[in-house]
Coordinates of C-alpha atoms in Angstrom, one line a residue:
Chain A
X28 CA 152.9 161.7 55.9
X29 CA 149.3 162.6 56.5
X30 CA 147.0 163.0 53.5
X31 CA 144.4 165.6 54.2
X32 CA 141.1 165.3 52.4
X33 CA 140.3 168.9 52.0
X34 CA 139.1 170.4 48.8
X35 CA 142.3 172.5 48.3
X36 CA 144.8 169.7 48.6
X37 CA 143.5 166.4 47.3
X38 CA 146.7 164.8 46.0
X39 CA 148.0 161.5 47.2
X40 CA 151.3 161.8 49.0
X41 CA 154.1 161.5 46.5
X42 CA 157.9 161.8 46.7
X43 CA 159.5 164.8 45.0
X44 CA 161.3 162.6 42.5
X45 CA 158.0 161.0 41.4
X46 CA 156.4 164.4 41.1
X47 CA 159.3 165.5 38.9
X48 CA 158.8 162.5 36.7
X49 CA 155.1 163.3 36.3
X50 CA 155.9 167.0 35.6
X51 CA 158.4 166.0 32.9
X52 CA 156.0 163.5 31.4
X53 CA 153.3 166.0 31.0
X54 CA 155.5 168.9 29.9
X55 CA 156.8 166.8 27.0
X56 CA 153.4 166.8 25.5
X57 CA 153.8 163.2 24.2
X58 CA 150.7 161.8 25.9
X59 CA 147.2 162.2 24.6
X60 CA 144.5 163.1 27.2
X61 CA 143.3 160.0 28.9
X62 CA 140.2 159.5 31.0
X63 CA 139.2 156.7 33.3
X64 CA 135.6 156.0 34.1
X65 CA 134.7 153.8 37.1
X66 CA 131.3 152.2 37.5
X67 CA 130.5 150.1 40.5
X68 CA 128.7 146.9 39.5
X69 CA 125.2 146.6 40.9
X70 CA 126.5 148.8 43.7
X71 CA 123.7 148.6 46.4
X72 CA 123.3 144.9 45.8
X73 CA 127.0 144.3 45.9
X74 CA 127.4 146.1 49.2
X75 CA 124.6 144.0 50.7
X76 CA 126.1 140.8 49.4
X77 CA 129.5 141.7 50.8
X78 CA 128.0 142.3 54.2
X79 CA 126.0 139.1 54.2
X80 CA 127.7 136.1 52.6
X81 CA 124.5 134.1 52.7
X82 CA 123.4 136.2 49.8
X83 CA 126.2 135.0 47.5
X84 CA 125.0 133.1 44.5
X85 CA 121.4 134.2 44.9
X86 CA 119.3 136.7 43.0
X87 CA 119.3 139.8 45.1
X88 CA 117.4 143.0 44.6
X89 CA 117.6 146.1 46.7
X90 CA 114.2 147.8 47.2
X91 CA 110.7 146.5 47.1
X92 CA 111.2 144.7 50.4
X93 CA 107.9 146.1 51.7
X94 CA 105.7 143.5 50.0
X95 CA 104.6 144.7 46.6
X96 CA 105.3 148.3 47.2
X97 CA 108.0 150.5 45.7
X98 CA 110.6 150.0 43.0
X99 CA 113.9 148.1 42.7
X100 CA 116.9 150.4 43.0
X101 CA 119.5 147.7 42.2
X102 CA 119.7 144.1 41.2
X103 CA 122.7 141.8 41.1
X104 CA 123.7 140.1 37.9
X105 CA 122.0 136.8 38.8
X106 CA 118.7 138.7 39.3
X107 CA 119.3 140.5 36.0
X108 CA 119.2 137.2 34.2
X109 CA 115.5 137.1 35.1
X110 CA 115.0 140.6 33.8
X111 CA 115.2 142.5 37.0
X112 CA 116.6 146.0 36.8
X113 CA 116.7 149.3 38.6
X114 CA 113.5 151.2 38.3
X115 CA 111.3 148.2 37.9
X116 CA 108.2 148.0 40.2
X117 CA 108.4 145.4 43.0
X118 CA 105.3 143.7 41.6
X119 CA 106.9 143.2 38.2
X120 CA 110.2 142.1 39.8
X121 CA 108.4 139.5 41.9
X122 CA 106.4 138.3 38.9
X123 CA 109.7 137.7 37.0
X124 CA 111.7 136.2 39.8
X125 CA 109.6 135.2 42.8
X126 CA 112.5 133.6 44.6
X127 CA 114.7 136.7 44.5
X128 CA 115.7 138.2 47.8
X129 CA 114.4 141.7 48.2
X130 CA 116.3 143.8 50.7
X131 CA 115.5 147.2 52.3
X132 CA 117.3 150.2 50.8
X133 CA 119.9 151.5 53.3
X134 CA 120.9 154.8 51.8
X135 CA 123.2 156.1 54.5
X136 CA 125.3 152.9 54.2
X137 CA 125.7 153.2 50.5
X138 CA 126.5 157.0 50.8
X139 CA 129.2 156.2 53.3
X140 CA 130.8 153.5 51.2
X141 CA 130.6 155.7 48.1
X142 CA 132.3 158.6 49.9
X143 CA 135.1 156.2 51.0
X144 CA 135.6 154.9 47.4
X145 CA 135.7 158.5 46.0
X146 CA 138.3 159.4 48.6
X147 CA 140.3 156.4 47.6
X148 CA 140.2 157.3 43.9
X149 CA 141.9 160.6 44.7
X150 CA 145.1 158.5 45.0
X151 CA 145.0 158.0 41.3
X152 CA 144.2 161.5 40.2
X153 CA 143.5 164.9 41.8
X154 CA 140.8 165.3 39.1
X155 CA 138.0 163.0 40.4
X156 CA 134.5 163.9 39.3
X157 CA 131.9 161.9 41.1
X158 CA 129.0 161.5 38.6
X159 CA 126.6 159.7 40.9
X160 CA 126.8 157.5 44.0
X161 CA 128.4 154.7 42.1
X162 CA 130.2 156.3 39.2
X163 CA 133.2 158.7 38.8
X164 CA 135.3 160.0 36.0
X165 CA 139.1 160.7 36.4
X166 CA 141.5 162.4 34.2
X167 CA 144.7 160.3 34.4
X168 CA 146.8 161.9 31.6
X169 CA 149.5 163.2 34.0
X170 CA 149.7 159.8 35.8
X171 CA 150.3 157.5 32.9
X172 CA 154.1 157.6 33.2
X173 CA 153.9 157.0 36.9
X174 CA 151.9 153.8 36.6
X175 CA 153.4 152.7 33.3
X176 CA 150.2 153.1 31.2
X177 CA 146.4 153.5 31.2
X178 CA 145.7 149.7 31.5
X179 CA 148.0 149.5 34.5
X180 CA 146.1 152.4 36.2
X181 CA 142.8 150.7 35.4
X182 CA 144.1 147.4 36.9
X183 CA 145.4 149.1 40.0
X184 CA 142.1 151.0 40.5
X185 CA 140.2 147.7 40.3
X186 CA 142.6 145.9 42.6
X187 CA 142.5 148.7 45.2
X188 CA 138.7 148.8 45.2
X189 CA 138.5 145.1 45.6
X190 CA 141.2 144.9 48.3
X191 CA 139.8 147.8 50.3
X192 CA 136.1 147.4 49.9
X193 CA 135.5 143.9 48.5
X194 CA 133.3 145.4 45.8
X195 CA 133.4 144.7 42.1
X196 CA 133.7 147.5 39.6
X197 CA 134.1 148.1 35.9
X198 CA 136.7 150.5 34.5
X199 CA 136.6 152.1 31.1
X200 CA 139.4 154.1 29.7
X201 CA 139.2 156.4 26.7
X202 CA 140.5 159.6 25.1
X203 CA 137.5 161.6 26.4
X204 CA 135.0 161.2 29.2
X205 CA 132.3 160.0 26.8
X206 CA 134.4 157.2 25.3
X207 CA 135.6 156.2 28.8
X208 CA 132.0 155.9 30.0
X209 CA 131.0 153.9 26.9
X210 CA 134.0 151.6 27.5
X211 CA 132.9 151.0 31.0
X212 CA 129.3 150.2 29.8
X213 CA 130.8 147.7 27.3
X214 CA 133.2 146.2 29.8
X215 CA 130.5 145.3 32.4
X216 CA 130.4 143.4 34.7
X217 CA 133.7 143.4 36.6
X218 CA 135.7 144.3 33.5
X219 CA 138.4 146.6 32.2
X220 CA 138.0 148.0 28.7
X221 CA 140.3 150.4 27.0
X222 CA 139.4 152.3 23.8
X223 CA 142.2 154.1 22.1
X224 CA 142.0 157.3 20.1
X225 CA 140.5 156.5 16.7
X226 CA 139.1 153.2 17.7
X227 CA 135.8 154.5 19.2
X228 CA 133.8 154.9 15.9
X229 CA 134.5 151.3 14.8
X230 CA 133.7 149.8 18.2
X231 CA 130.5 151.8 18.5
X232 CA 129.3 151.2 15.0
X233 CA 127.4 147.9 15.5
X234 CA 125.8 149.0 18.8
X235 CA 122.1 149.9 18.8
X236 CA 121.5 153.7 19.1
X237 CA 120.0 153.4 22.6
X238 CA 123.3 152.1 23.9
X239 CA 124.8 155.6 23.5
X240 CA 125.0 157.8 26.6
X241 CA 122.4 160.6 26.2
X242 CA 120.2 158.8 23.7
X243 CA 117.0 157.7 25.5
X244 CA 114.0 155.8 24.6
X245 CA 112.1 158.6 22.9
X246 CA 115.1 159.7 20.8
X247 CA 115.8 156.0 19.8
X248 CA 112.2 155.6 18.6
X249 CA 112.5 158.8 16.5
X250 CA 115.8 157.5 15.0
X251 CA 114.2 154.1 14.2
X252 CA 111.5 156.0 12.3
X253 CA 114.0 157.4 9.9
X254 CA 115.7 154.1 9.5
X255 CA 118.6 154.6 11.9
X256 CA 119.1 151.6 14.2
X257 CA 122.9 151.5 14.9
X258 CA 125.4 154.0 15.9
X259 CA 127.3 153.3 12.7
X260 CA 124.2 154.3 10.7
X261 CA 123.8 157.4 12.8
X262 CA 127.5 158.4 12.3
X263 CA 127.2 157.9 8.6
X264 CA 123.8 159.5 8.0
X265 CA 123.5 162.8 6.1
X266 CA 123.8 165.7 8.5
X267 CA 120.9 167.4 6.8
X268 CA 118.6 164.4 7.6
X269 CA 119.4 164.3 11.3
X270 CA 119.4 168.1 11.5
X271 CA 116.0 168.4 9.9
X272 CA 114.6 165.9 12.4
X273 CA 116.5 166.8 15.7
X274 CA 117.7 170.3 15.1
X275 CA 121.1 171.2 16.5
X276 CA 121.0 168.0 18.6
X277 CA 121.3 165.9 15.4
X278 CA 124.9 166.7 14.5
X279 CA 125.8 166.5 18.3
X280 CA 124.4 162.9 18.3
X281 CA 126.4 162.1 15.2
X282 CA 129.6 163.3 16.9
X283 CA 128.8 161.2 20.0
X284 CA 128.3 158.1 17.7
X285 CA 131.8 158.7 16.3
X286 CA 133.2 159.0 19.9
X287 CA 134.0 162.6 19.5
X288 CA 133.3 164.7 22.5
X289 CA 134.9 168.0 23.3
X290 CA 132.5 169.0 26.0
X291 CA 133.6 169.5 29.5
X292 CA 131.8 168.6 32.6
X293 CA 130.3 171.5 34.3
X294 CA 131.1 171.9 38.0
X295 CA 128.6 173.4 40.4
X296 CA 130.7 176.5 40.8
X297 CA 130.6 177.1 37.0
X298 CA 126.8 177.5 37.2
X299 CA 125.2 180.9 37.0
X300 CA 123.5 181.9 40.2
X301 CA 120.1 182.0 38.5
X302 CA 120.5 178.5 37.2
X303 CA 120.7 176.8 40.5
X304 CA 117.8 174.9 41.9
X305 CA 117.2 172.7 45.0
X306 CA 114.6 170.0 44.7
X307 CA 113.4 166.7 45.9
X308 CA 111.3 164.0 44.2
X309 CA 109.8 160.9 45.6
X310 CA 108.6 157.8 44.0
X311 CA 105.6 156.7 45.9
X312 CA 105.5 153.2 47.4
X313 CA 102.0 152.7 46.1
X314 CA 100.5 154.9 43.4
X315 CA 97.9 157.4 44.8
X316 CA 95.0 159.2 43.3
X317 CA 93.6 160.8 46.4
X318 CA 94.4 164.6 46.3
X319 CA 94.6 164.8 50.1
X320 CA 97.2 162.1 50.2
X321 CA 99.1 164.0 47.5
X322 CA 98.9 167.1 49.6
X323 CA 100.6 165.3 52.5
X324 CA 103.4 164.2 50.2
X325 CA 103.8 167.7 48.8
X326 CA 104.0 169.3 52.2
X327 CA 106.7 166.9 53.2
X328 CA 108.6 167.6 50.0
X329 CA 108.2 171.4 50.5
X330 CA 109.6 171.1 54.0
X331 CA 112.7 169.3 52.8
X332 CA 113.2 171.8 49.9
X333 CA 112.7 174.9 52.2
X334 CA 115.1 173.5 54.8
X335 CA 117.8 172.9 52.2
X336 CA 117.3 176.3 50.7
X337 CA 117.5 177.9 54.2
X338 CA 120.6 175.9 55.0
X339 CA 122.3 177.1 51.8
X340 CA 121.5 180.7 52.8
X341 CA 119.6 181.1 49.6
X342 CA 116.2 182.3 48.4
X343 CA 114.4 181.2 45.2
X344 CA 111.8 182.5 42.8
X345 CA 110.9 179.7 40.4
X346 CA 108.9 176.8 41.8
X347 CA 108.6 173.6 39.7
X348 CA 106.2 170.8 40.4
X349 CA 106.8 167.4 38.7
X350 CA 104.0 164.8 38.5
X351 CA 104.5 161.3 37.0
X352 CA 101.5 159.2 36.4
X353 CA 101.6 155.4 36.5
X354 CA 101.9 155.2 32.7
X355 CA 105.2 157.2 33.1
X356 CA 103.7 160.3 31.5
X357 CA 105.5 163.1 33.3
X358 CA 104.3 166.7 33.6
X359 CA 106.3 169.6 34.9
X360 CA 104.5 172.8 35.9
X361 CA 106.3 176.0 36.8
X362 CA 105.4 179.2 38.6
X363 CA 107.3 182.3 39.2
X364 CA 106.7 183.5 42.7
X365 CA 105.8 187.2 43.5
X366 CA 109.0 187.6 45.5
X367 CA 112.1 185.5 46.4
X368 CA 111.5 183.2 49.3
X369 CA 112.8 180.4 51.5
X370 CA 109.5 180.3 53.4
X371 CA 107.9 176.9 53.4
X372 CA 104.4 178.3 53.9
X373 CA 104.8 180.2 50.6
X374 CA 106.3 177.1 48.9
X375 CA 103.5 174.9 50.2
X376 CA 100.8 177.3 49.1
X377 CA 102.2 177.7 45.6
X378 CA 103.0 174.0 45.2
X379 CA 99.4 173.1 46.1
X380 CA 98.1 175.6 43.6
X381 CA 100.3 174.1 40.9
X382 CA 99.2 170.6 41.8
X383 CA 95.5 171.7 41.6
X384 CA 96.1 173.2 38.1
X385 CA 97.9 170.2 36.7
X386 CA 96.4 167.1 38.3
X387 CA 93.9 165.0 36.4
X388 CA 91.3 163.8 39.1
X389 CA 91.2 160.1 39.6
X390 CA 94.4 159.4 37.7
X391 CA 97.1 157.5 39.7
X392 CA 100.3 159.3 40.5
X393 CA 103.6 157.4 41.1
X394 CA 106.1 160.3 41.6
X395 CA 105.9 163.8 42.9
X396 CA 108.7 166.3 42.8
X397 CA 109.2 169.8 43.8
X398 CA 112.1 172.2 43.2
X399 CA 112.9 175.9 43.9
X400 CA 114.9 177.5 41.2
X401 CA 116.4 180.9 40.3
X402 CA 118.2 180.8 43.5
X403 CA 120.3 183.7 44.9
X404 CA 121.9 184.5 48.2
X405 CA 119.5 185.7 50.8
X406 CA 119.7 189.5 51.4
X407 CA 118.5 191.5 54.4
X408 CA 116.1 193.4 52.1
X409 CA 114.3 190.2 51.2
X410 CA 112.5 190.2 54.5
X411 CA 111.3 193.8 54.2
X412 CA 109.3 193.3 51.0
X413 CA 106.1 192.4 52.7
X414 CA 105.3 195.4 54.8
X415 CA 101.8 194.3 56.0
X416 CA 102.9 190.8 57.0
X417 CA 106.4 191.6 58.2
X418 CA 105.5 190.7 61.8
X419 CA 104.2 187.3 60.8
X420 CA 107.1 186.8 58.5
X421 CA 109.6 187.4 61.4
X422 CA 107.7 185.1 63.7
X423 CA 107.8 182.4 60.9
X424 CA 111.5 182.9 60.6
X425 CA 111.9 182.4 64.3
X426 CA 109.8 179.2 64.1
X427 CA 111.7 177.9 61.1
X428 CA 115.0 178.6 62.8
X429 CA 113.8 176.7 65.9
X430 CA 112.6 173.8 63.8
X431 CA 115.9 173.7 61.9
X432 CA 117.9 173.7 65.1
X433 CA 115.8 170.8 66.4
X434 CA 116.4 168.8 63.2
X435 CA 120.1 169.6 63.3
X436 CA 120.4 168.2 66.8
X437 CA 118.0 165.3 66.7
X438 CA 117.5 164.4 63.0
X439 CA 115.1 165.2 60.2
X440 CA 112.2 163.2 61.7
X441 CA 112.1 164.9 65.1
X442 CA 109.6 167.6 64.0
X443 CA 107.2 168.0 61.1
X444 CA 103.8 169.4 60.2
X445 CA 101.1 167.0 61.1
X446 CA 99.8 167.9 57.6
X447 CA 102.8 166.3 56.0
X448 CA 102.8 163.1 58.0
X449 CA 99.8 160.7 58.1
X450 CA 98.8 160.4 61.7
X451 CA 99.5 157.0 63.2
X452 CA 97.1 156.2 66.0
X453 CA 98.5 154.5 69.1
X454 CA 96.7 151.6 70.7
X455 CA 94.7 153.8 73.1
X456 CA 93.4 155.9 70.3
X457 CA 92.5 152.9 68.2
X458 CA 90.4 151.6 71.1
X459 CA 88.5 154.9 71.0
X460 CA 87.8 154.5 67.3
X461 CA 90.2 157.0 65.8
X462 CA 88.3 160.1 66.8
X463 CA 90.9 162.6 65.7
X464 CA 91.7 163.6 62.1
X465 CA 94.6 166.1 62.2
X466 CA 94.7 166.5 58.4
X467 CA 93.7 170.1 57.7
X468 CA 91.7 171.0 54.6
X469 CA 92.6 173.8 52.1
X470 CA 95.9 175.4 51.6
X471 CA 97.9 174.9 54.8
X472 CA 99.3 177.8 56.8
X473 CA 101.5 178.3 59.8
X474 CA 98.4 177.7 61.9
X475 CA 98.6 174.1 60.9
X476 CA 99.7 171.7 63.6
X477 CA 103.3 171.0 64.2
X478 CA 104.1 167.7 65.9
X479 CA 107.0 166.8 68.0
X480 CA 108.2 163.2 68.4
X481 CA 111.3 162.4 70.3
Chain B
X15 CA 115.9 134.7 53.8
X16 CA 114.9 137.8 55.6
X17 CA 116.2 140.4 58.1
X18 CA 114.6 140.5 61.5
X19 CA 114.8 143.9 63.0
X20 CA 115.7 143.8 66.7
X21 CA 117.2 146.9 68.1
X22 CA 118.0 145.1 71.4
X23 CA 120.6 146.4 73.8
X24 CA 123.7 144.2 74.1
X25 CA 127.0 144.3 76.0
X26 CA 130.1 144.2 73.9
X27 CA 133.8 143.5 74.4
X28 CA 135.6 145.8 72.0
X29 CA 139.2 146.3 70.8
X30 CA 140.1 150.0 70.5
X31 CA 142.9 151.0 68.2
X32 CA 143.6 154.4 66.6
X33 CA 140.7 155.4 64.5
X34 CA 139.1 151.9 64.8
X35 CA 136.7 150.1 67.1
X36 CA 136.3 146.4 66.6
X37 CA 133.7 144.4 68.4
X38 CA 135.1 141.0 69.6
X39 CA 132.3 139.4 71.6
X40 CA 128.8 140.4 72.6
X41 CA 126.4 139.2 75.2
X42 CA 122.8 138.9 73.8
X43 CA 119.9 137.3 75.6
X44 CA 122.2 135.8 78.2
X45 CA 124.6 134.1 75.7
X46 CA 128.0 135.3 74.6
X47 CA 128.8 135.3 70.9
X48 CA 132.2 135.6 69.4
X49 CA 132.5 137.9 66.4
X50 CA 134.1 135.9 63.6
X51 CA 134.3 138.5 60.9
X52 CA 133.6 142.2 60.6
X53 CA 132.3 142.4 57.0
X54 CA 132.0 146.1 56.8
X55 CA 131.4 149.2 58.9
X56 CA 129.7 152.5 58.2
X57 CA 128.4 155.5 60.1
X58 CA 125.1 157.3 60.1
X59 CA 124.2 160.7 61.5
X60 CA 120.8 161.4 62.9
X61 CA 121.0 165.1 63.8
X62 CA 124.2 165.4 65.7
X63 CA 123.9 161.8 66.9
X64 CA 126.5 159.6 65.3
X65 CA 126.2 155.8 65.1
X66 CA 128.8 153.3 64.1
X67 CA 127.3 150.2 62.3
X68 CA 129.0 146.9 61.9
X69 CA 127.9 144.1 59.6
X70 CA 129.4 141.0 61.3
X71 CA 129.2 137.3 61.3
X72 CA 129.0 136.0 64.8
X73 CA 129.2 132.5 66.3
X74 CA 125.7 131.1 66.9
X75 CA 124.0 134.0 65.3
X76 CA 125.3 134.3 61.7
X77 CA 125.1 137.5 59.8
X78 CA 123.9 140.4 61.9
X79 CA 124.3 144.1 62.4
X80 CA 125.6 145.8 65.5
X81 CA 125.3 149.5 66.2
X82 CA 127.1 151.8 68.6
X83 CA 125.5 155.1 69.6
X84 CA 128.6 157.3 70.3
X85 CA 126.7 159.8 72.3
X86 CA 125.1 157.4 74.7
X87 CA 127.8 154.7 74.4
X88 CA 125.1 152.1 73.9
X89 CA 125.4 149.0 71.8
X90 CA 122.5 147.4 70.0
X91 CA 122.0 144.4 67.8
X92 CA 120.0 146.0 65.1
X93 CA 119.1 143.1 62.9
X94 CA 119.8 139.4 62.2
X95 CA 119.5 137.5 59.0
X96 CA 117.3 134.5 59.1
X97 CA 117.9 131.9 56.5
X98 CA 114.7 130.2 55.7

């Protein structure tokens, strides 16, 4: 029997008798809700090691293969012994482990493997929520009887992932998604950990507060200042104390520390239309302080954002620029546009204005991000708002459509503003001494160059 | 160890079965190499152009990556691993 991977029917093929068993099991109400969290171990690095056995037994990091540029996106457990971890700069990683093997990031490959793994997980539950490229959460309550228990499902998931993909993973099982994720964190690497109802608070108690999902570095520091170092101390602290310091978040953190979580994961379709945003951010290979260079990056980001917004048939009104300096200080700056748009000219112009308002001259930037929010479906009326420039707007729309068509057919890199791509001289131009500088000054408009490379 | 990017055209003997293409041997720089193991396969999409990629271990080459451009029906050896 064929198993179709469409969003309406994502169940594994099962016989009627088995389905009856499952139905009976769940209708008796004798099973507590059970969740399984799967986390692939050092996912990118594991995929590379699987594909190249020469890497086995060696410290491997994915990212930072371009000399001392960029950051590490994954490190295997041997590399982690030397302190390498995701997010670390290549310079720091090389300093800590000079003999590590640094590999290029091959995004499409990891995305493909991830999609295959997620499809495989649907065998175990119709309720699979991918949380990131290497993590997913499954509700397995109705399937406990079929497999004979939660541990059996966990073992079967691990076995299947290994047999089909030759990749290690850790599985955590708990009475809610939070406890299941914490169990997976505690079971790493290549483990299976089960935390039963009522056990979570005792297991979490000796852990440092920063081990809890959702408690980051800043919150941990604030907790240390009031004498709270472990999750047990957080759970037992007077509510008035944490509430006075963290507001309504305080009691929520206490609940988390006890392993109580009644929240549900929000699906995209649950979001209000006005909440949606589409954005991109890019960690720069090498920190930059030159404003013209930042403009190039910003134009490339704006192009990507505008294209995705157009593809979704949406228009947005709220533009957010994110700038992260080399000391990790991060600034977000927002602007509400005069009218809804999917026009990259308008996005570029406003993003540039935001950057000029927020940037500290001379300071090095390591990340730039741009997102368009308050999205809504595009209406015919949206194009008639600007009476004086309607002709130009229509011409732009035709141009964008043509550019989008080209990208759909030949890929994202086939056409771009010269503004958004640093010009690479060919050998003939080099011999003439690079006479051309295509980088325009000021706020770019549609009059800027467009370049085609096939 | 490092990857040498090649993107050189090769000729390949392939086994076709339903939903699967498996490279068996390839001719590269005048020499035939037998594919010992296909470690993994994945696809990429550049516009509408689909490519199948294979991480393989081949006799006399070691770990390398082969790619098949479905539109053009052209095989390439994309990269080889050099153990140094």
